[in-house]
XYZ file of C-alpha atoms in Angstrom:
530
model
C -56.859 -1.227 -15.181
C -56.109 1.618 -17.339
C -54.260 1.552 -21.041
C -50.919 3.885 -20.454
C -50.135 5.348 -24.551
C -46.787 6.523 -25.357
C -45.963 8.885 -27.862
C -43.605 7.168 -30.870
C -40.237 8.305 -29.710
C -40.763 7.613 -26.099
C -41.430 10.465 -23.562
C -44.635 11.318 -21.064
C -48.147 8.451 -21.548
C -51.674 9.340 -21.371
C -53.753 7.364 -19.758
C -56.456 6.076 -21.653
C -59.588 3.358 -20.875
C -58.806 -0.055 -22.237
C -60.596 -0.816 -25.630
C -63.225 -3.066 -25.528
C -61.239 -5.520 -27.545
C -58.874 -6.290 -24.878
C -61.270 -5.849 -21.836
C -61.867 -9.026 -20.986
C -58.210 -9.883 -21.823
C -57.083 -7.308 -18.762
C -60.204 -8.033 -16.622
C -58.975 -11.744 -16.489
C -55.281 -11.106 -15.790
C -56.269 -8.747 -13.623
C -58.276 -11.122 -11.107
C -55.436 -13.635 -11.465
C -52.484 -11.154 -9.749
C -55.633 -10.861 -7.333
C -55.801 -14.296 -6.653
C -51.604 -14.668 -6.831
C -51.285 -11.751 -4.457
C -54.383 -13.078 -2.038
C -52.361 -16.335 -1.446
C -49.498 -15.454 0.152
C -51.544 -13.572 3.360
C -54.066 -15.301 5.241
C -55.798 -12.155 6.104
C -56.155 -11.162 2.132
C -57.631 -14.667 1.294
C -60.523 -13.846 4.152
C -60.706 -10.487 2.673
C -60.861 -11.886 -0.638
C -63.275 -14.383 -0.125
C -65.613 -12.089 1.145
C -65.687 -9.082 -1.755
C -64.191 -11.422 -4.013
C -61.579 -9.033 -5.132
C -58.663 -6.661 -3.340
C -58.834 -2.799 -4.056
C -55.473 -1.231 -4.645
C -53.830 -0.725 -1.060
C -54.849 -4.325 -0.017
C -52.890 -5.529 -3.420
C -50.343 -3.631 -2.486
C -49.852 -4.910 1.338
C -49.858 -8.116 -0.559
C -47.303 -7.593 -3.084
C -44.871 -5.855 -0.628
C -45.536 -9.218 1.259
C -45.020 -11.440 -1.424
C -41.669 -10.155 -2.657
C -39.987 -10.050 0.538
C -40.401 -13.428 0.759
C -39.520 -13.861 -3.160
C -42.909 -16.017 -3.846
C -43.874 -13.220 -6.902
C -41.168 -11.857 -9.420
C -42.547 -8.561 -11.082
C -41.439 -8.128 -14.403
C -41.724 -4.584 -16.300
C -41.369 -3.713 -19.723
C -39.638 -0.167 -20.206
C -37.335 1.253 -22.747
C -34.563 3.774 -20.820
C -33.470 5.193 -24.099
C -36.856 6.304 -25.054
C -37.575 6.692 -21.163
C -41.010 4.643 -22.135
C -42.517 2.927 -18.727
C -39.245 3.941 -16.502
C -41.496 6.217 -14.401
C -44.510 3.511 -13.430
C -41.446 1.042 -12.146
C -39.850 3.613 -10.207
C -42.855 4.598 -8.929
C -43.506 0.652 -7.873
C -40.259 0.690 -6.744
C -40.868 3.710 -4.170
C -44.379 2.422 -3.394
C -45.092 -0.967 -3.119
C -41.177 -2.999 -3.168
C -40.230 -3.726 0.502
C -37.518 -1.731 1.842
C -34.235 -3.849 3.551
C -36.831 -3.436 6.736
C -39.247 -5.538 5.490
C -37.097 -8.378 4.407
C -36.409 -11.389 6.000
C -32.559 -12.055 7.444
C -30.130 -12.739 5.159
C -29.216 -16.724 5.050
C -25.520 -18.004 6.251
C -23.473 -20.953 4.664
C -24.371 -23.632 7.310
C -28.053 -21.888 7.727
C -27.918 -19.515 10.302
C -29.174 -16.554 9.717
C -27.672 -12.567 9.600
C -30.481 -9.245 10.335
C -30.367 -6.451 8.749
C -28.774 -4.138 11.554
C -27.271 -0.832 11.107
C -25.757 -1.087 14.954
C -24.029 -4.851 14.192
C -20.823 -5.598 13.282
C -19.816 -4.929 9.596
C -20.308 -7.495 6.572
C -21.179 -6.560 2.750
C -21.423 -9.135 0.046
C -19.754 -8.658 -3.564
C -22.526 -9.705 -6.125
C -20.787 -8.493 -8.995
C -17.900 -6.866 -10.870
C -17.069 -4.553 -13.537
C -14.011 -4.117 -15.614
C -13.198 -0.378 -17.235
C -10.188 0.449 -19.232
C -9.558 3.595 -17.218
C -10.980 2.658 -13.550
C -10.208 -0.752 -13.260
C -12.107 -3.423 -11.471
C -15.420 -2.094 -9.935
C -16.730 -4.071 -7.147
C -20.834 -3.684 -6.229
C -21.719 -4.837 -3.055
C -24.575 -4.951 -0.947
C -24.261 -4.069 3.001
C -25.999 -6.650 5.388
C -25.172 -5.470 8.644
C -23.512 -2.480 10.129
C -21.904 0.552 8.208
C -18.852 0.575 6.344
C -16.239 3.970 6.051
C -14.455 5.210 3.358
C -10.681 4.053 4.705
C -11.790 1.086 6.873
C -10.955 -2.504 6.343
C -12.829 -5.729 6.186
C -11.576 -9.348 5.954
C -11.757 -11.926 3.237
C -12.082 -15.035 5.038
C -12.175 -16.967 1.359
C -8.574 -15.118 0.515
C -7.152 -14.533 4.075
C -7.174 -11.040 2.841
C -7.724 -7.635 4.631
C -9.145 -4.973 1.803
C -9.321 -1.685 2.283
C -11.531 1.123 1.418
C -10.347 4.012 -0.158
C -13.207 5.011 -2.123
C -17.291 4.386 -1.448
C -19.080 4.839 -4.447
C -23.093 5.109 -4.599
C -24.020 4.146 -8.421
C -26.334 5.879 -10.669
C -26.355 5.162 -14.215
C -23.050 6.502 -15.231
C -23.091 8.992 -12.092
C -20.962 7.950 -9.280
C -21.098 10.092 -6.299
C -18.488 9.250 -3.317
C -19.887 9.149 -0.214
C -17.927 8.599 3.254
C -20.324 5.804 5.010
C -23.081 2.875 4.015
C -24.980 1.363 5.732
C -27.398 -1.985 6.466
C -29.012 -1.972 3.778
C -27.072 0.111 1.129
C -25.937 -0.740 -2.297
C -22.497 0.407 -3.240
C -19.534 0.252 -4.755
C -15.415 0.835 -4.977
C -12.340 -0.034 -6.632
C -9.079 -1.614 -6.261
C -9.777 -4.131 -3.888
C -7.061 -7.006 -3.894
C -8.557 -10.617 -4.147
C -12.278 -10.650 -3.628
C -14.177 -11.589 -6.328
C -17.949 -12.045 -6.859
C -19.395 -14.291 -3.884
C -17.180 -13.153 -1.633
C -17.963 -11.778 2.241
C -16.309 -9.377 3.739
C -16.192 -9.167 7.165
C -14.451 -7.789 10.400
C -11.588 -10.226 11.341
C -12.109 -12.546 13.811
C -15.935 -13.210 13.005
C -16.223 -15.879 10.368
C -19.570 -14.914 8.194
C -20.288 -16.315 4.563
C -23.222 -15.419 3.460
C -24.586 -17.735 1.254
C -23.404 -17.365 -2.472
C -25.518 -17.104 -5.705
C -26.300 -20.267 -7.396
C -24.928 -19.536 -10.870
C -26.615 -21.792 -13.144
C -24.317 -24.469 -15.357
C -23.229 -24.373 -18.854
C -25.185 -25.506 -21.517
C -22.704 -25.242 -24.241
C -19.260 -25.612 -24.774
C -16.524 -24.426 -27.292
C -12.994 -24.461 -28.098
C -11.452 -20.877 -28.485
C -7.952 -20.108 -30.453
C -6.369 -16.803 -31.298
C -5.837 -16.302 -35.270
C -2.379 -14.296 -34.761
C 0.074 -16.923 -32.875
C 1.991 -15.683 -29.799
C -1.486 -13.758 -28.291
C -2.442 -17.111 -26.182
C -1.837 -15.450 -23.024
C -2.870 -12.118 -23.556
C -6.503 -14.521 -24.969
C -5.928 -16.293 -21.577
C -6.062 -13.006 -19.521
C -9.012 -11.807 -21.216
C -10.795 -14.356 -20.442
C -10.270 -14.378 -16.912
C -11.738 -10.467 -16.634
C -14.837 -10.954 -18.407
C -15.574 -14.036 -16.119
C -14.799 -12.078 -13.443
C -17.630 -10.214 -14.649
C -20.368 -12.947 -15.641
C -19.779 -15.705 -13.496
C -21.698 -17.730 -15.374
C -18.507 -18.138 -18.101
C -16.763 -21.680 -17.248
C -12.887 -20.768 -18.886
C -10.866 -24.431 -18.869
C -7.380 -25.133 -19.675
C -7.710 -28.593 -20.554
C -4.228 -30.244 -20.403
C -6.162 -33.528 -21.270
C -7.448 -32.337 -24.678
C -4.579 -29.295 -25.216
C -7.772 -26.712 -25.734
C -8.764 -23.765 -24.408
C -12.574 -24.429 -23.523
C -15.641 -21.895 -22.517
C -18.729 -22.933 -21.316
C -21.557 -21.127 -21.485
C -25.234 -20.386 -21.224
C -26.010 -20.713 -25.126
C -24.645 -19.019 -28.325
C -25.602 -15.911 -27.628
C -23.596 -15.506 -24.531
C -20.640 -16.870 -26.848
C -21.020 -14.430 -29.553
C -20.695 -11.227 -26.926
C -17.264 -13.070 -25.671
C -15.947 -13.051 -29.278
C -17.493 -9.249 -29.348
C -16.085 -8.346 -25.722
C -12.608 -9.759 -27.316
C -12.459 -8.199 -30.752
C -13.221 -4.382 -29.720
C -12.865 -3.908 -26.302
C -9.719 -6.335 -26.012
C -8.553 -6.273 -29.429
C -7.842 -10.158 -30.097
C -9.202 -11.766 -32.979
C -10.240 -15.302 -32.357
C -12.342 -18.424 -33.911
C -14.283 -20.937 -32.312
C -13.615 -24.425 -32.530
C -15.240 -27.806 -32.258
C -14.111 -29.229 -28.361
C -12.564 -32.300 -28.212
C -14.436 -35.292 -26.069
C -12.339 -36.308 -23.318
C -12.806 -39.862 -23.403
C -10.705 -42.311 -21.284
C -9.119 -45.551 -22.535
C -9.722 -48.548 -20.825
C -8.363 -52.405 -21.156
C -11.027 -55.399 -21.638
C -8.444 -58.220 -21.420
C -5.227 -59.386 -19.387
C -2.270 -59.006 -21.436
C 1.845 -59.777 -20.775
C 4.622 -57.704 -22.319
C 8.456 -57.792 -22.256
C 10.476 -54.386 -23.211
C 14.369 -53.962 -23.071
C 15.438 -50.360 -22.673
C 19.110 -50.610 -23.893
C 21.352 -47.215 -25.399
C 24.995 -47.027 -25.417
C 26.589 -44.298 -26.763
C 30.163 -43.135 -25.726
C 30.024 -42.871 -22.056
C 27.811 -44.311 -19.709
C 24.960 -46.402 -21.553
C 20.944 -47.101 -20.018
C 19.444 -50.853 -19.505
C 16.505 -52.106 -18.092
C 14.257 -54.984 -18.833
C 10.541 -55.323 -17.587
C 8.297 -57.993 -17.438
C 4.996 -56.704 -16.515
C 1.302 -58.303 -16.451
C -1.809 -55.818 -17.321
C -5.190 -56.479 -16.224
C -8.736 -55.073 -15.780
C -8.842 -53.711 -12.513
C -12.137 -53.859 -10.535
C -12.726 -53.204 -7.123
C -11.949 -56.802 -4.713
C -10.187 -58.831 -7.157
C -8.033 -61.192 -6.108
C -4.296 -61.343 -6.573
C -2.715 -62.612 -9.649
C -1.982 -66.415 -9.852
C 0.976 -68.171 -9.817
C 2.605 -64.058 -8.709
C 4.343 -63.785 -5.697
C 2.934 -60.171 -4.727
C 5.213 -57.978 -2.264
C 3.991 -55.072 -1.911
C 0.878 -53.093 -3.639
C 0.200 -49.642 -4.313
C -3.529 -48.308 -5.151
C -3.915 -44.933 -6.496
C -7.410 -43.063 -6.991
C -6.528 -41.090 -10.114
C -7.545 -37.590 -10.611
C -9.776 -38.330 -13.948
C -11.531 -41.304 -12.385
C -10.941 -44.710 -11.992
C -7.651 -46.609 -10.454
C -4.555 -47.825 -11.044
C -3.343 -50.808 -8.620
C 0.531 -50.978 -9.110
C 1.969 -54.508 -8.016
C 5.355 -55.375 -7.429
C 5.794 -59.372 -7.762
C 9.663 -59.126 -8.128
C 11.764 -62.350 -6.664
C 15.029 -63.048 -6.421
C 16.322 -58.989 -7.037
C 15.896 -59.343 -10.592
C 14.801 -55.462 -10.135
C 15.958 -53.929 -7.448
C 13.220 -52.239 -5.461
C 14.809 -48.721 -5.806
C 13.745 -48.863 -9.605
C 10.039 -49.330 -8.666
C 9.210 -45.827 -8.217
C 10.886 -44.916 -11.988
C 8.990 -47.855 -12.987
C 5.685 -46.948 -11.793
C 6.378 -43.122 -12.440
C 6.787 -44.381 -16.122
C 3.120 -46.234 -15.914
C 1.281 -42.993 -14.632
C 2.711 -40.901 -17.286
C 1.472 -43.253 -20.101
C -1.675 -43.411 -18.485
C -2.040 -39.402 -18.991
C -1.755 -39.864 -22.518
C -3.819 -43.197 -23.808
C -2.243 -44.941 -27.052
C -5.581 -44.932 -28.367
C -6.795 -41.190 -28.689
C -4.151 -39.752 -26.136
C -6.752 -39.271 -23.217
C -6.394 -40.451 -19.994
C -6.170 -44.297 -18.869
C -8.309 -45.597 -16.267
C -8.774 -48.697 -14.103
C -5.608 -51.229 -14.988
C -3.964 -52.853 -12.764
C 0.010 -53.633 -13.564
C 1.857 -56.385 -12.319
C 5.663 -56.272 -12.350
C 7.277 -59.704 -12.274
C 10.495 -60.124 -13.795
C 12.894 -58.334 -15.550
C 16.853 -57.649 -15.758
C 19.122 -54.643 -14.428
C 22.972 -54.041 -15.422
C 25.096 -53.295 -12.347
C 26.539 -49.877 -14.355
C 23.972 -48.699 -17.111
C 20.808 -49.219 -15.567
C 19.410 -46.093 -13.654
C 15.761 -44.399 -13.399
C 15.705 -43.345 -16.610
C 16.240 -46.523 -18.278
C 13.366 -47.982 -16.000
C 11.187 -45.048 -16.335
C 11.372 -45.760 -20.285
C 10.652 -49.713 -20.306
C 7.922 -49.206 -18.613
C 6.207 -46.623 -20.428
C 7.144 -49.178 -23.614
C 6.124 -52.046 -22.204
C 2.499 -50.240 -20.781
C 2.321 -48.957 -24.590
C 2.702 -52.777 -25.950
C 0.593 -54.659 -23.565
C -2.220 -52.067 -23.291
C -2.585 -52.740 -27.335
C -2.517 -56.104 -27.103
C -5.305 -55.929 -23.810
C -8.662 -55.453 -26.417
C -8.031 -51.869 -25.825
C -11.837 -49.968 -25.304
C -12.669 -46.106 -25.350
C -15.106 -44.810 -22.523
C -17.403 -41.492 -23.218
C -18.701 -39.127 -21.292
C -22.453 -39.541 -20.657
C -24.334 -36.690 -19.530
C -28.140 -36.324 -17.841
C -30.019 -34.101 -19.654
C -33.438 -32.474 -18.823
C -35.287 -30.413 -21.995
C -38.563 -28.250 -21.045
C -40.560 -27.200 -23.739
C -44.308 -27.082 -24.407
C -46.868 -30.270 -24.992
C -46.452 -29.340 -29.105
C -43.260 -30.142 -29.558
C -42.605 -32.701 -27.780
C -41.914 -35.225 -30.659
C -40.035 -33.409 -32.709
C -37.744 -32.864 -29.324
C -37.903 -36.704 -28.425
C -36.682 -37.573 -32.440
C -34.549 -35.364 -32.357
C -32.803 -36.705 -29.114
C -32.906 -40.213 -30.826
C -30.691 -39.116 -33.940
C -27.896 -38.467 -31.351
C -27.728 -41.632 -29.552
C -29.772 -40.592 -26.413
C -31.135 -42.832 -23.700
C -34.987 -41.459 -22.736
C -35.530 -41.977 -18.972
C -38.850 -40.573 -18.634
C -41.043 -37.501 -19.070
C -43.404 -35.178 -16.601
C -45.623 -32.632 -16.613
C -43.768 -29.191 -15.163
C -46.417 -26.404 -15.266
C -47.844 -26.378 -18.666
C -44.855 -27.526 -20.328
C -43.232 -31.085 -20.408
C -39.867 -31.946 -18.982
C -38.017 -35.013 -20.434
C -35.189 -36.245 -18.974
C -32.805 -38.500 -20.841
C -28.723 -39.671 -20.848
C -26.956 -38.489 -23.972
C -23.365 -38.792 -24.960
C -21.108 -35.633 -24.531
C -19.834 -35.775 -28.672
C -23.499 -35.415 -29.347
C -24.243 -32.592 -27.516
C -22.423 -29.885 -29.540
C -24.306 -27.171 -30.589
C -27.339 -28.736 -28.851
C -29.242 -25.301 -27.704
C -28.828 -23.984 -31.061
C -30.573 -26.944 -32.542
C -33.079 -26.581 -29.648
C -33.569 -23.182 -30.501
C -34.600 -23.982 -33.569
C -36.855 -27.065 -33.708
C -38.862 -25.062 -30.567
C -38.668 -21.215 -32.128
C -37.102 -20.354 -28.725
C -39.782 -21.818 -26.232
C -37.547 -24.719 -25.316
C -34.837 -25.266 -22.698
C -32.066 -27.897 -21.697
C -29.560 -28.359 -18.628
C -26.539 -30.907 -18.193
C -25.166 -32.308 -15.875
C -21.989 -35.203 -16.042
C -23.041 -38.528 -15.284
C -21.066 -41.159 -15.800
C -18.526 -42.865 -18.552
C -20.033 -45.665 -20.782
C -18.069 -47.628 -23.476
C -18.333 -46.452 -26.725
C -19.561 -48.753 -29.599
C -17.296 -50.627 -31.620
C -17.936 -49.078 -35.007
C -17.722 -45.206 -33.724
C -14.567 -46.772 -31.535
C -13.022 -47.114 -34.872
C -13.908 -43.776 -36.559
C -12.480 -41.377 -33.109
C -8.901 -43.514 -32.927
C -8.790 -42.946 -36.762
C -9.813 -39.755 -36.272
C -6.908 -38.955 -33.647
C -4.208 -40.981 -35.324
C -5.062 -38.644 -38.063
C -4.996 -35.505 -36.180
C -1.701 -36.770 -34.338
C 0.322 -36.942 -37.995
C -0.986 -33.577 -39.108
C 0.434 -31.740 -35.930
């Protein structure tokens, strides 16, 4: 309860009485850390009760309590370059945060637990990571148990990797001072190591301990990245890959689907330091693009094609003639009529969905050595849609007559018909597109919640529900992936910053027939420009 006043330009406060203006401002945040700190100990709530307020140790034996058991977050306002505030947090720092004593054991994948010995066996965990031009890859860690020496090893047991010390570091601003041992409890550092990477623990071999990892929260926003100078793709690449080593919360993707490089991020801001990180401390100039949706094509219709595969040309020629029968697949149908099926194959395909692959040949008009090429032909169209190029999902093809010439037909031949005849019949099946769908939660205050809600209307979005979350208002809704870009900018906006948003992939829906029409356009477009 006293009014600290810096000097302009940082440096020593005096300590001054609060003005009467803002009394009864302090007086009433005052008694509610009271009351915060009071519920987390039986004991204080008596003690509270009974004098109705805590003096300064008993707040203190409180707040030591309540952080070790992370139920109160302190936050501090300082300025280190003007060194304004810096002393009152080290000072709660040395007097009231628990020491590694005072908190509780450290939690295990599989939830066992790990104390904080200094006589156990060995294990630090890597928390984070810092690249330097000079140096290299700094690793900080944080000892759980035991001690670990300058030129001992520990094991990876998420690389299968022994790394070895060769350096200790104990970090202080930009002082590093090399010390020989740490121990339970320490916070250090060192270089070099081989393949650990944030998350990691290191142990001694032989004793398998993972101590469980932060929960890095997901993306919010997403972006395609290019390089304006050709050729510098994989020096971009590489880049990337160090500064997420250093903020895991940077999704890189090389989408083969959608032939972008993608980041995913927390919001724009995280973005723009990237394209910062990359100009002058990597020296790449790059733009960021609109991402591509990564829809999947889909059939609504059965549909039969024929294709003959036929080349001559000097020497030996290539034949091959397929008869094949494509259907919506869903899960228990029955077998095609009037097909004599020999032998099916059912494949769970990486992107979702199926393919079921049917081979209703008779008589050896296709011998069944061909019906690998054939259905090696069908997955490869499937990885790039006639519609938009993006992946195919849940057909099922039905191969049941065709023609093969005792010289010129081979693999090849086969492989080609049927990628020609998927082509033909998939056009002719009432071809559909599927989007992504994605949940998405918004939190923002009571006053804004209708210009959030219309908002989310303009861009096709599905409200599920809203419910009180503190004093704000959560709403959860399903909106589609292409109307999501830029999203926490425009969030940003409409809320002045008070508003926030998380995604999460939920499930493929058809698109509607008249913005069907506009992305194939679209594409086709695209696909005669490149």
């Amino acid at each position: 309860m006293t009014m600290y006043k810096f000097p302009e330009g940082g440096g020593k406060p005096t300590k001054e009485a609060i003005p009467d203006s803002e009394k009864d401002k302090a007086e009433q945040l005052h008694n509610e850390l009271v009351e915060a700190i009071a519920e987390n100990d039986e004991a204080l709530m008596e003690l509270f009760f009974e004098k109705g307020t805590l003096d300064e140790d008993e707040m203190r034996q409180g707040l030591k309590i309540a952080l070790a058991n992370h139920e109160i977050f302190p936050l501090f306002c300082v300025s280190a370059k003007h060194n304004m505030g810096t002393g009152r947090l080290m000072g709660f720092l040395n007097n009231v945060a628990p020491s590694t004593n005072d908190l509780p054991p450290a939690v295990l994948e599989g939830g066992e637990t790990l104390e904080c010995d200094t006589s156990g066996s060995p294990v630090i965990f890597i928390y984070k990571s810092m690249s330097e031009p000079n140096t290299g890859t700094i690793t900080l860690f944080k000892v759980y148990s035991g001690e670990v020496k300058t030129g001992g090893e520990l094991y990876n047991g998420k690389s299968s990797e022994n790394e070895r010390f060769n350096q200790l570091l104990v970090m202080n601003g930009k002082t590093r001072e090399s010390v020989d041992a740490l121990k339970a409890g320490d916070i250090g550092a060192t270089v070099k190591l081989k393949k650990t990477h944030v998350n990691d623990t290191l142990h001694v071999k032989g004793k398998d301990v993972a101590i469980e990892p932060i929960d890095f929260p997901k993306p919010t926003i997403r972006t395609a990245v290019e390089p304006l100078k050709k050729g510098e793709e994989e020096k971009l690449a590489t880049a990337l890959n160090h500064i997420k080593e250093e903020d895991p919360t940077l999704v890189i993707e090389h989408s083969f689907e959608l032939k972008q490089l993608l980041i995913h991020g927390q919001g724009e801001l995280q973005l723009n330091i990237v394209k910062w990180q990359l100009d002058h401390i990597y020296h790449i100039d790059i733009e960021y693009l609109e991402p591509k949706i990564p829809y999947r094509e889909t059939i609504n219709k059965s549909a039969k094609a024929i294709y003959k595969h036929k080349k001559q040309s000097g020497g030996a020629g290539q034949f091959a003639e397929i008869h094949i029968l494509m259907e919506p697949y869903y899960e228990g149908m029955p077998n095609p009529p009037d097909l004599n099926v020999r032998n099916t194959d059912t494949h769970d395909l990486d992107w979702g969905g199926r393919l079921e692959f049917m081979n209703c040949i008779v008589g050896g008009a296709i011998d069944t050595k061909f019906m690998s090429a054939i259905q090696k032909g069908i997955m490869e169209k499937m990885q790039e849609g006639p519609l938009t190029g993006c992946y195919v999902r849940d057909v099922r093809i039905s191969v049941y007559d065709g023609k093969m010439h005792p010289v010129d037909s081979n693999d090849m031949a086969f492989k080609t018909a049927s990628m020609m005849a998927f082509k033909e019949a998939f056009n002719n099946s009432d071809p559909k597109l599927l989007e992504p769908i994605y949940n998405v939660e918004v939190i923002c205050p009571d006053e804004i919640m209708g210009d959030i809600m219309s908002d989310l209307q303009t861009r096709r979005a599905v409200v599920l529900g809203m419910e009180a979350q503190g004093h704000n208002q959560k709403i959860k809704a399903k909106v589609p992936l292409d109307e999501l870009y830029k999203y926490s900018s425009t969030l940003r906006s409409l809320s002045q910053g008070r508003a926030k948003h998380t995604r999460e992939f939920a499930e493929y829906q058809l698109v509607p027939g008249n913005i069907q029409s506009d992305i194939i356009a679209k594409a086709k477009q695209e696909l005669q420009e490149a």
